[in-house]
Structure formats: C-alpha cells, structure tokens
PDB file of C-alpha atoms in Angstrom:
ATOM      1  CA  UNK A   3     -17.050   2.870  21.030  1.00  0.00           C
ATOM      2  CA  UNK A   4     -17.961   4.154  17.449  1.00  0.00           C
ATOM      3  CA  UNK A   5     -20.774   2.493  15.927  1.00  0.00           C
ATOM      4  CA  UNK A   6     -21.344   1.801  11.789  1.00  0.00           C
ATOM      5  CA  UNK A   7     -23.710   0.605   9.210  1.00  0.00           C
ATOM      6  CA  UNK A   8     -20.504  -1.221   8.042  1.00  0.00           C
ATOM      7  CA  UNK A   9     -17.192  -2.337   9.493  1.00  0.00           C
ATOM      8  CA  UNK A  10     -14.543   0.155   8.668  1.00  0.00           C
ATOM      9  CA  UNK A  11     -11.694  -0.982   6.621  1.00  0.00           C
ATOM     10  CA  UNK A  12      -8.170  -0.474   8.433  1.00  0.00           C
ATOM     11  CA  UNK A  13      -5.893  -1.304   5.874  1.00  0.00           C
ATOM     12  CA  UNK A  14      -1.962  -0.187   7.570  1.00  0.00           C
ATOM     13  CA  UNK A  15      -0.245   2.367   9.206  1.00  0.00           C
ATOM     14  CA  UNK A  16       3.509   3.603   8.950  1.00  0.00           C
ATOM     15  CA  UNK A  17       5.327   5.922  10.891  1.00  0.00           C
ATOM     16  CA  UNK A  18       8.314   7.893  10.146  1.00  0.00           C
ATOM     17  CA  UNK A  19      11.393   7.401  12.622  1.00  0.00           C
ATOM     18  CA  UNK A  20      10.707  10.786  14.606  1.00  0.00           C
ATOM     19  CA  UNK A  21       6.452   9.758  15.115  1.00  0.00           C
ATOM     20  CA  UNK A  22       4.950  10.042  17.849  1.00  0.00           C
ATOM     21  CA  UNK A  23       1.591   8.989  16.846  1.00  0.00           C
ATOM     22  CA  UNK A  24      -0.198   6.198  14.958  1.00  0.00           C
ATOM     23  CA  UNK A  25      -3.051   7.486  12.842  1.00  0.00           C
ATOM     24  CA  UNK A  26      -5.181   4.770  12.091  1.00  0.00           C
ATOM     25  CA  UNK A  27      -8.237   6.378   8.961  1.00  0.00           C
ATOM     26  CA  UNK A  28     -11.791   5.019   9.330  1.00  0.00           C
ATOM     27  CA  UNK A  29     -14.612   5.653   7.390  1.00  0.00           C
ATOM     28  CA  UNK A  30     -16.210   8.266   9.663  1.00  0.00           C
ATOM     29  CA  UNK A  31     -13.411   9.089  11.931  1.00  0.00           C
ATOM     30  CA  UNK A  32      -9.667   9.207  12.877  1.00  0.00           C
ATOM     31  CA  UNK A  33      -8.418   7.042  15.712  1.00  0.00           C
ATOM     32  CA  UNK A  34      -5.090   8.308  17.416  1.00  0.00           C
ATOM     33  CA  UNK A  35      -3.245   6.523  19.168  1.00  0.00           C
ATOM     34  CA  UNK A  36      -0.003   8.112  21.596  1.00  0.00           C
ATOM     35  CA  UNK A  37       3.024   5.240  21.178  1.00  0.00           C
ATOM     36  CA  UNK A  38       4.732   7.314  24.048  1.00  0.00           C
ATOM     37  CA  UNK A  39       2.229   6.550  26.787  1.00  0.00           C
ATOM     38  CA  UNK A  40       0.464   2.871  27.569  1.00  0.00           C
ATOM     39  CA  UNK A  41      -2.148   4.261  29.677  1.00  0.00           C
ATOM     40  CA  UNK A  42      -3.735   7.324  27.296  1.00  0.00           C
ATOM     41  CA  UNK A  43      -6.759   6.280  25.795  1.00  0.00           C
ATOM     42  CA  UNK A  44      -7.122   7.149  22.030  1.00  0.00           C
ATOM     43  CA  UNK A  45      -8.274   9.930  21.516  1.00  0.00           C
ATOM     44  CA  UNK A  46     -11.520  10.392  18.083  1.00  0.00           C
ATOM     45  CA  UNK A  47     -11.661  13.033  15.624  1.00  0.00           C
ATOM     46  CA  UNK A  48     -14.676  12.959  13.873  1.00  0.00           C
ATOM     47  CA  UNK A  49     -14.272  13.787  10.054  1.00  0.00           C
ATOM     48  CA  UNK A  50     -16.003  13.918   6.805  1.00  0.00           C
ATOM     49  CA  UNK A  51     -13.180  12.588   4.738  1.00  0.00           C
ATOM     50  CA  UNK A  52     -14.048  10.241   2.851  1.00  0.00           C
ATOM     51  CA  UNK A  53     -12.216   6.791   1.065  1.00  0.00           C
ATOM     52  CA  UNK A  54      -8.891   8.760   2.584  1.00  0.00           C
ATOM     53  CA  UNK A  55      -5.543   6.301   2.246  1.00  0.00           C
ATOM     54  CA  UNK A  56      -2.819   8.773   3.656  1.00  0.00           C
ATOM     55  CA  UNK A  57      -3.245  10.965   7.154  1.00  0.00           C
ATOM     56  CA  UNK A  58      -0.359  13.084   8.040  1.00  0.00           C
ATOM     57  CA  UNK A  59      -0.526  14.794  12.115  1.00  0.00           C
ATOM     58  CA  UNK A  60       2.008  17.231  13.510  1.00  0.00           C
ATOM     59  CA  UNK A  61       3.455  15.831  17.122  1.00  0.00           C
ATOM     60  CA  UNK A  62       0.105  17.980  18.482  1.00  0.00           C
ATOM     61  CA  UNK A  63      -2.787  15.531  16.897  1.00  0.00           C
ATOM     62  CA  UNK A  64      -3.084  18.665  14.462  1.00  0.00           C
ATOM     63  CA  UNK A  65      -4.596  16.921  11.143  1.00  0.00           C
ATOM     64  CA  UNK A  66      -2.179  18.665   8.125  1.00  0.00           C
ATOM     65  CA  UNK A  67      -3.587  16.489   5.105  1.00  0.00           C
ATOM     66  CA  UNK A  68      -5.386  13.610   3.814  1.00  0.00           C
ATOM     67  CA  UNK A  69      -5.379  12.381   0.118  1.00  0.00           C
ATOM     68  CA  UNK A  70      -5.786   9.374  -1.689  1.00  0.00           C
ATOM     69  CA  UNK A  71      -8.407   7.686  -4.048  1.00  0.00           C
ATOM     70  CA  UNK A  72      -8.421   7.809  -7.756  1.00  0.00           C
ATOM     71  CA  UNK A  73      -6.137  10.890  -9.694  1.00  0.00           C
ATOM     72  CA  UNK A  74      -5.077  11.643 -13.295  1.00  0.00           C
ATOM     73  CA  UNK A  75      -2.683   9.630 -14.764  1.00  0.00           C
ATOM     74  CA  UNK A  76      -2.554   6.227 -12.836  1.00  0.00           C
ATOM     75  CA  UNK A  77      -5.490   3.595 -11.642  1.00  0.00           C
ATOM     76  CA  UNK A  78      -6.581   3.038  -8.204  1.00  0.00           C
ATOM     77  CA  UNK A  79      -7.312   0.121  -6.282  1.00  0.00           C
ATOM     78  CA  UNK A  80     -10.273  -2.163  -5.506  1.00  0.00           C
ATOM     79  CA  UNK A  81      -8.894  -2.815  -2.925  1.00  0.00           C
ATOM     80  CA  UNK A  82      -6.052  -0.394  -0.474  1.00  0.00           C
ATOM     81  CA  UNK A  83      -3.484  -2.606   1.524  1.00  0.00           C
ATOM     82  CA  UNK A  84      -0.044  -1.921   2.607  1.00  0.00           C
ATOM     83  CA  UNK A  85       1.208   1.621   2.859  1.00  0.00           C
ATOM     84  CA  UNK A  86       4.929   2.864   3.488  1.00  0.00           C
ATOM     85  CA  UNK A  87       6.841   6.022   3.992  1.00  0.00           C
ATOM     86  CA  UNK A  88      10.148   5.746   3.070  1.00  0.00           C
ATOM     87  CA  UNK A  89      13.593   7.645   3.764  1.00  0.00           C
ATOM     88  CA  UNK A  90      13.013  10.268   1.264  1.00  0.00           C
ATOM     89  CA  UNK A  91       9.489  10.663   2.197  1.00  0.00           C
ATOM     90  CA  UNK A  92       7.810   8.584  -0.642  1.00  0.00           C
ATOM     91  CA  UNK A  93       4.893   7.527   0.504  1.00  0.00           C
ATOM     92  CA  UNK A  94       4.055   3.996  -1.219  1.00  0.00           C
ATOM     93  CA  UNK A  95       0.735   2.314  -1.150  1.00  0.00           C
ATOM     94  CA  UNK A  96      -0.046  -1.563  -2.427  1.00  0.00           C
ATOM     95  CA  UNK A  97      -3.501  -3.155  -3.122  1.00  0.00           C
ATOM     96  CA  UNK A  98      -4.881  -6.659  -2.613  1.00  0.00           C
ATOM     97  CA  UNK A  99      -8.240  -7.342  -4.144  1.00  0.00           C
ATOM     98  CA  UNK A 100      -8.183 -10.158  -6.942  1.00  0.00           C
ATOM     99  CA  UNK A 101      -9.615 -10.159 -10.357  1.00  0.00           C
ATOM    100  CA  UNK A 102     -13.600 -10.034 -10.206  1.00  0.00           C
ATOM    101  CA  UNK A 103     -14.182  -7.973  -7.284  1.00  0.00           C
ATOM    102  CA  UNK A 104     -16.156  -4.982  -8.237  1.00  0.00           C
ATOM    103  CA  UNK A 105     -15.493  -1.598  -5.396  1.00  0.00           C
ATOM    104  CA  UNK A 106     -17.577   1.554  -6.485  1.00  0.00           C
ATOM    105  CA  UNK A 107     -14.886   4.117  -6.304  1.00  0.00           C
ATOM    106  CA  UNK A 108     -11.920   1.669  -7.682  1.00  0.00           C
ATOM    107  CA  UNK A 109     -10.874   2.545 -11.374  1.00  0.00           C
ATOM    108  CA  UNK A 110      -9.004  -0.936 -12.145  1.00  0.00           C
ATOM    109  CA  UNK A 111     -12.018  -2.151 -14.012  1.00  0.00           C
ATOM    110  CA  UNK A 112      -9.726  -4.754 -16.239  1.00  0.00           C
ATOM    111  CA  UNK A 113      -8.389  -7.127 -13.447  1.00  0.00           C
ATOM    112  CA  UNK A 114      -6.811  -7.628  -9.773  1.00  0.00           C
ATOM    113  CA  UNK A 115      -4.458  -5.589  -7.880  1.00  0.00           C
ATOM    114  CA  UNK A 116      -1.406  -6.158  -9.729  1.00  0.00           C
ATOM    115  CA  UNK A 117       0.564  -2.967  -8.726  1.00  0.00           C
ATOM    116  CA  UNK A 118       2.370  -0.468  -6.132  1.00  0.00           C
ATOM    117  CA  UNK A 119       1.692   3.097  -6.535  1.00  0.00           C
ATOM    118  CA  UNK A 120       4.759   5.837  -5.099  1.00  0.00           C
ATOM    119  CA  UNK A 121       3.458   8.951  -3.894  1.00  0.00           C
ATOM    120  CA  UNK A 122       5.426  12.295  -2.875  1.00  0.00           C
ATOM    121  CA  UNK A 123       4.427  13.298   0.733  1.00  0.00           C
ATOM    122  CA  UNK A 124       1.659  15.464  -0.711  1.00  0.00           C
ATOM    123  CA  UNK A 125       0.079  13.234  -2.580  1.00  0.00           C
ATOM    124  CA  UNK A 126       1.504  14.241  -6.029  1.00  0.00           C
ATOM    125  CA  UNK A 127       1.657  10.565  -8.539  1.00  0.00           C
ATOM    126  CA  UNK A 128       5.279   9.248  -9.159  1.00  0.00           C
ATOM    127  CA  UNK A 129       5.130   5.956 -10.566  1.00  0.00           C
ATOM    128  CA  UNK A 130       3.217   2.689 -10.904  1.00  0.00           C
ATOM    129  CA  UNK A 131       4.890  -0.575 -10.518  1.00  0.00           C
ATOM    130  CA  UNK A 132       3.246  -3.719 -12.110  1.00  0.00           C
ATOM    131  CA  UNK A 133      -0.068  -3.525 -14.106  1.00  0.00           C
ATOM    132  CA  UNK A 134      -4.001  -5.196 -14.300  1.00  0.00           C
ATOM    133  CA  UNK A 135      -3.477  -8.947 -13.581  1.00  0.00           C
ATOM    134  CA  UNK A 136      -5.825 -11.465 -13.424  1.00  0.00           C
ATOM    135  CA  UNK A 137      -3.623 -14.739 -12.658  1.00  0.00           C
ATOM    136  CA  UNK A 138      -0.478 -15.149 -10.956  1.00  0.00           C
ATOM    137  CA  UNK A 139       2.731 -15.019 -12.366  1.00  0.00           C
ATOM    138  CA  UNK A 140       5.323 -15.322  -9.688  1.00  0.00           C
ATOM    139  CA  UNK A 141       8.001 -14.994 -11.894  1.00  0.00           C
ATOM    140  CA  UNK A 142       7.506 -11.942 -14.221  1.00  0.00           C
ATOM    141  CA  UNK A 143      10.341  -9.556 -14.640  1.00  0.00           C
ATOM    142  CA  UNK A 144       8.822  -6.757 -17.076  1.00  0.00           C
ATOM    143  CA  UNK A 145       5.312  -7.670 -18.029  1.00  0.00           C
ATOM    144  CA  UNK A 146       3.977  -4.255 -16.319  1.00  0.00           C
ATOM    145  CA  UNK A 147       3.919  -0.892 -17.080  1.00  0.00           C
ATOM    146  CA  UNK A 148       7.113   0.434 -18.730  1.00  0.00           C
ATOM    147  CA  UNK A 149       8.848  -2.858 -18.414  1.00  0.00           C
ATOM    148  CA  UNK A 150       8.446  -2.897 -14.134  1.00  0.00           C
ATOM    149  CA  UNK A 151       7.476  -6.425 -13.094  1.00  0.00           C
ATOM    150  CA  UNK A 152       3.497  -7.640 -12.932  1.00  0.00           C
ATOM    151  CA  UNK A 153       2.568  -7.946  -9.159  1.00  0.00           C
ATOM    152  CA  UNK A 154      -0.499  -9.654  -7.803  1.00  0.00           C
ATOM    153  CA  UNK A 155      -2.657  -8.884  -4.857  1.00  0.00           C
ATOM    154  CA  UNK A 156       0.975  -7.443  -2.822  1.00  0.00           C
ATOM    155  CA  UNK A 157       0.654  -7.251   1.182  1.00  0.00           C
ATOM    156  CA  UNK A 158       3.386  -4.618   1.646  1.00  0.00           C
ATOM    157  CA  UNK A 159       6.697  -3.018   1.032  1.00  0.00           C
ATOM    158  CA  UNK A 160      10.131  -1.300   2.226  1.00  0.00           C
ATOM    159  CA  UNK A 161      12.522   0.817   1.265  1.00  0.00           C
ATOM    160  CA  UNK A 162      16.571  -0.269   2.112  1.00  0.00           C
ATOM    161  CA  UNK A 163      18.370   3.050   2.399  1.00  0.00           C
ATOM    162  CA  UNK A 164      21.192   2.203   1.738  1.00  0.00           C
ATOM    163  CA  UNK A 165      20.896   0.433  -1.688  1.00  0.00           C
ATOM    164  CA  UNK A 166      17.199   2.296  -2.526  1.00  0.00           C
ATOM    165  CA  UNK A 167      16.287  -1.067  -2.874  1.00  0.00           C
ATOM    166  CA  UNK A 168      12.395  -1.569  -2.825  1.00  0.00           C
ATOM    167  CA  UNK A 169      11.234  -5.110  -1.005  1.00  0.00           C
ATOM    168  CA  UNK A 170       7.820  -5.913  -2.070  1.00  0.00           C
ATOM    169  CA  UNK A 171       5.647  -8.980  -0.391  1.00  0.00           C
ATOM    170  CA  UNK A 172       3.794 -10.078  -3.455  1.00  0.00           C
ATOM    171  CA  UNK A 173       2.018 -12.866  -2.050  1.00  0.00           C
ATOM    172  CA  UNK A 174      -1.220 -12.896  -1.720  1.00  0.00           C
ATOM    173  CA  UNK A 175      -1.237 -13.778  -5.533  1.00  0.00           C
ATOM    174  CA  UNK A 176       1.781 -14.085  -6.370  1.00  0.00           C
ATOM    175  CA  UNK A 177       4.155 -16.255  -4.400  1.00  0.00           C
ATOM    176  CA  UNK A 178       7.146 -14.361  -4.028  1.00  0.00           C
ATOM    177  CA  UNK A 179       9.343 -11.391  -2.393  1.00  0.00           C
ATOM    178  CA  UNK A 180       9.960  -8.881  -5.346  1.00  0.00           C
ATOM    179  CA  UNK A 181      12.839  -6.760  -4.867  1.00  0.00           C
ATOM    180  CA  UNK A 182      12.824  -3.617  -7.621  1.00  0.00           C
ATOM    181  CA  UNK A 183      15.128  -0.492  -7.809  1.00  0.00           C
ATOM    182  CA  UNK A 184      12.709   2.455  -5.878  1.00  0.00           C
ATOM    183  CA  UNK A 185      13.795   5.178  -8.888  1.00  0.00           C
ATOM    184  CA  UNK A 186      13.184   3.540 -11.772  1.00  0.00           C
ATOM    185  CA  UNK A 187      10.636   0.424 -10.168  1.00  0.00           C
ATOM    186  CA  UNK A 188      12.655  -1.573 -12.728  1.00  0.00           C
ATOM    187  CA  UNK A 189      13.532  -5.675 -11.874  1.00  0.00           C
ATOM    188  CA  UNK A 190      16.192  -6.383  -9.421  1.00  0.00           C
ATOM    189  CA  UNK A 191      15.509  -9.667  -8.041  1.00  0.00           C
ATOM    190  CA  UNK A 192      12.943 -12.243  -6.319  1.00  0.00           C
ATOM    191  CA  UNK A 193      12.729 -15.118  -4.146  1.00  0.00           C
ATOM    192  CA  UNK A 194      10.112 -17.701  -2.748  1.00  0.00           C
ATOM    193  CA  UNK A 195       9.846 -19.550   0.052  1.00  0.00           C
ATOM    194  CA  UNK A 196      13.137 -20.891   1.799  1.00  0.00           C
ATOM    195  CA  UNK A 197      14.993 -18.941  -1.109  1.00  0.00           C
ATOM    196  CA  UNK A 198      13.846 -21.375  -3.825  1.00  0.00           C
ATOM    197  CA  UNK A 199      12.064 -20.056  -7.362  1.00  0.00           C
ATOM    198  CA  UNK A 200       8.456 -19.785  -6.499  1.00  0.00           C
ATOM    199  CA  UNK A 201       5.707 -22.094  -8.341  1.00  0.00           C
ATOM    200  CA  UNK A 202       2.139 -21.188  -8.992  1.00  0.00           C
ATOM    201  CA  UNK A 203       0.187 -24.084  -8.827  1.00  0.00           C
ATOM    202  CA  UNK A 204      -2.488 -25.725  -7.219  1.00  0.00           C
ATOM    203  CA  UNK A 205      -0.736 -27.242  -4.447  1.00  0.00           C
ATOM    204  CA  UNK A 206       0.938 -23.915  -3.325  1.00  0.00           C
ATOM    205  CA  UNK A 207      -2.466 -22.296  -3.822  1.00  0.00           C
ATOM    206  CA  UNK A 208      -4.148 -24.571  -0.988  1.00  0.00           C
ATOM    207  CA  UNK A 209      -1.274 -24.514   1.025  1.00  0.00           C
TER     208      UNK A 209
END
C-alpha cells in the first residue's frame, strides 16, 4: 500500500448510470476501482494533481480531467464533502467544515461551510446555494446568496429528474433535509427528523 506524511482525505465519489469505474482522488495518487469484477485489484495512477475535487475516466482508466479548488467568482471550501453528478451532467459539490477552522487553500475566510456549489461537467461555475454561516439555522428560507437558503456544514445531495428537484442533507449543522429547485437553487421545502420542523438547540446538538 501507498504510504503518506498525512492521511489522504477521501471525501465521495459518484458515478453516472453508464460507469464502470469508481475513481476515488488522493493526495498523491488515483485509486481505481472496476465495479464489474470482485476479484481485480485496484489498480494506482500516480499523479501530481494537486487539492483535485472532480476526476472524470473514459470506460479504459484513461484520466480526461481533473478540476476543482478555488475559481473566479464563487468561494471554496475549508472543507470538500459530498459530490454529485446529476441527470444533466451538473456536477454538484457540498462542504462540511464549521466556523473557525482555518485550511490553507480554502477562500471562505468569514465562516463555516454554509453552501453547495453546481458545476458544468468541465468545471465551468454555475451557481452557489447558501452563503458564510457561522451558527445553525435549520430553518432559513432565503438568508443566502440571491435569496437561496443558508446551509450549514451539508453531507450531500441529489437531483430528482423528474421534478429537478435538488435534496440536500444539511445536517451536520443544520438539522434538516433542504429540498431547493436545481435551476434557480431557490426554496422549495424542508423537513427534520420523523417529518417534524427541525430545532437547533442544545439537546439536538448532543444528541
């Protein structure tokens, strides 16, 4: 196995409906993994990419791009989480860090994680959901960027096709599942646990 001066982060993987391999990005090289066989062992391509979020492969373990990290126009994470490619080949990415933790290469200098980014497939910006938070607020509706609901610390996400609904799992800070309309990121709806309103408090921080 690979050895580091520091455990590589491994944040998510998706796949599209037609892949045929998992590409999992660490710091100093890609893991692939072949979902069609149990027995093939994965196979390491050593790379000099660098603080990478999205890998794309063709069916051959051919590398066709990597992007990610901080661009024009929008923040970046401390901290990369969840990452989805949806039906129309947006490629969405969520952070998780909270307020206070200080990454080198993150430009969200102001607070935690409190947003989704929405990529196209080569990396061009689309839109940010949410904004800088640095409490929870489980039950925002427009209190991020042009009027899109604050998130905090969100695991992951999906697309539904047929409504373009996004799902969001805002909980790491927040306490809730955000659901937002994947055009416009604009409020839709949001649940907590069992269906009831969330609460921030205390008691559901311990839990």
């Amino acid at each position: 196995p690979a050895t580091y001066d520091h455990a590589p982060a491994i944040a998510s993987v998706s796949l599209t409906p037609d892949a045929k391999l998992a590409a999992i990005a660490l710091r100093s090289e890609i893991v692939l993994l072949d979902l069609e066989s149990t027995n093939a062992a994965p196979r390491r391509v050593p790379t000099d990419l660098d603080l990478i979020t999205h890998v794309e492969f063709s069916p051959d373990g051919t590398l066709i791009q990597a992007w990610g990290g901080p661009g024009s126009g929008y923040e970046w994470f401390r901290t990369e989480h969840g990452i989805y490619v949806d039906h129309n080949d947006n490629v969405w990415i969520a952070g998780s860090s909270p307020a206070g933790r200080n990454i080198p290469w993150n430009t969200n200098k102001a607070g935690g994680d409190g947003f989704v980014l929405k990529f196209a497939r080569d990396g061009n910006f689309k839109m940010r959901i949410g904004g800088v938070s640095k409490n929870p607020a489980s039950n925002d509706t427009n209190g991020g960027v042009n009027g899109t609901p604050m998130l905090y610390r969100p695991a992951d996400m999906v697309v539904d096709p047929a409504t373009n609904r996004l799902y969001i799992a805002d909980g790491y800070g927040n306490r809730r599942i955000l659901i937002v309309d994947a055009n416009t990121g604009k409020y839709i709806g949001h649940f907590g646990a069992y269906g009831n309103n969330p609460i921030d408090d205390k008691a559901a921080a311990d839990a």
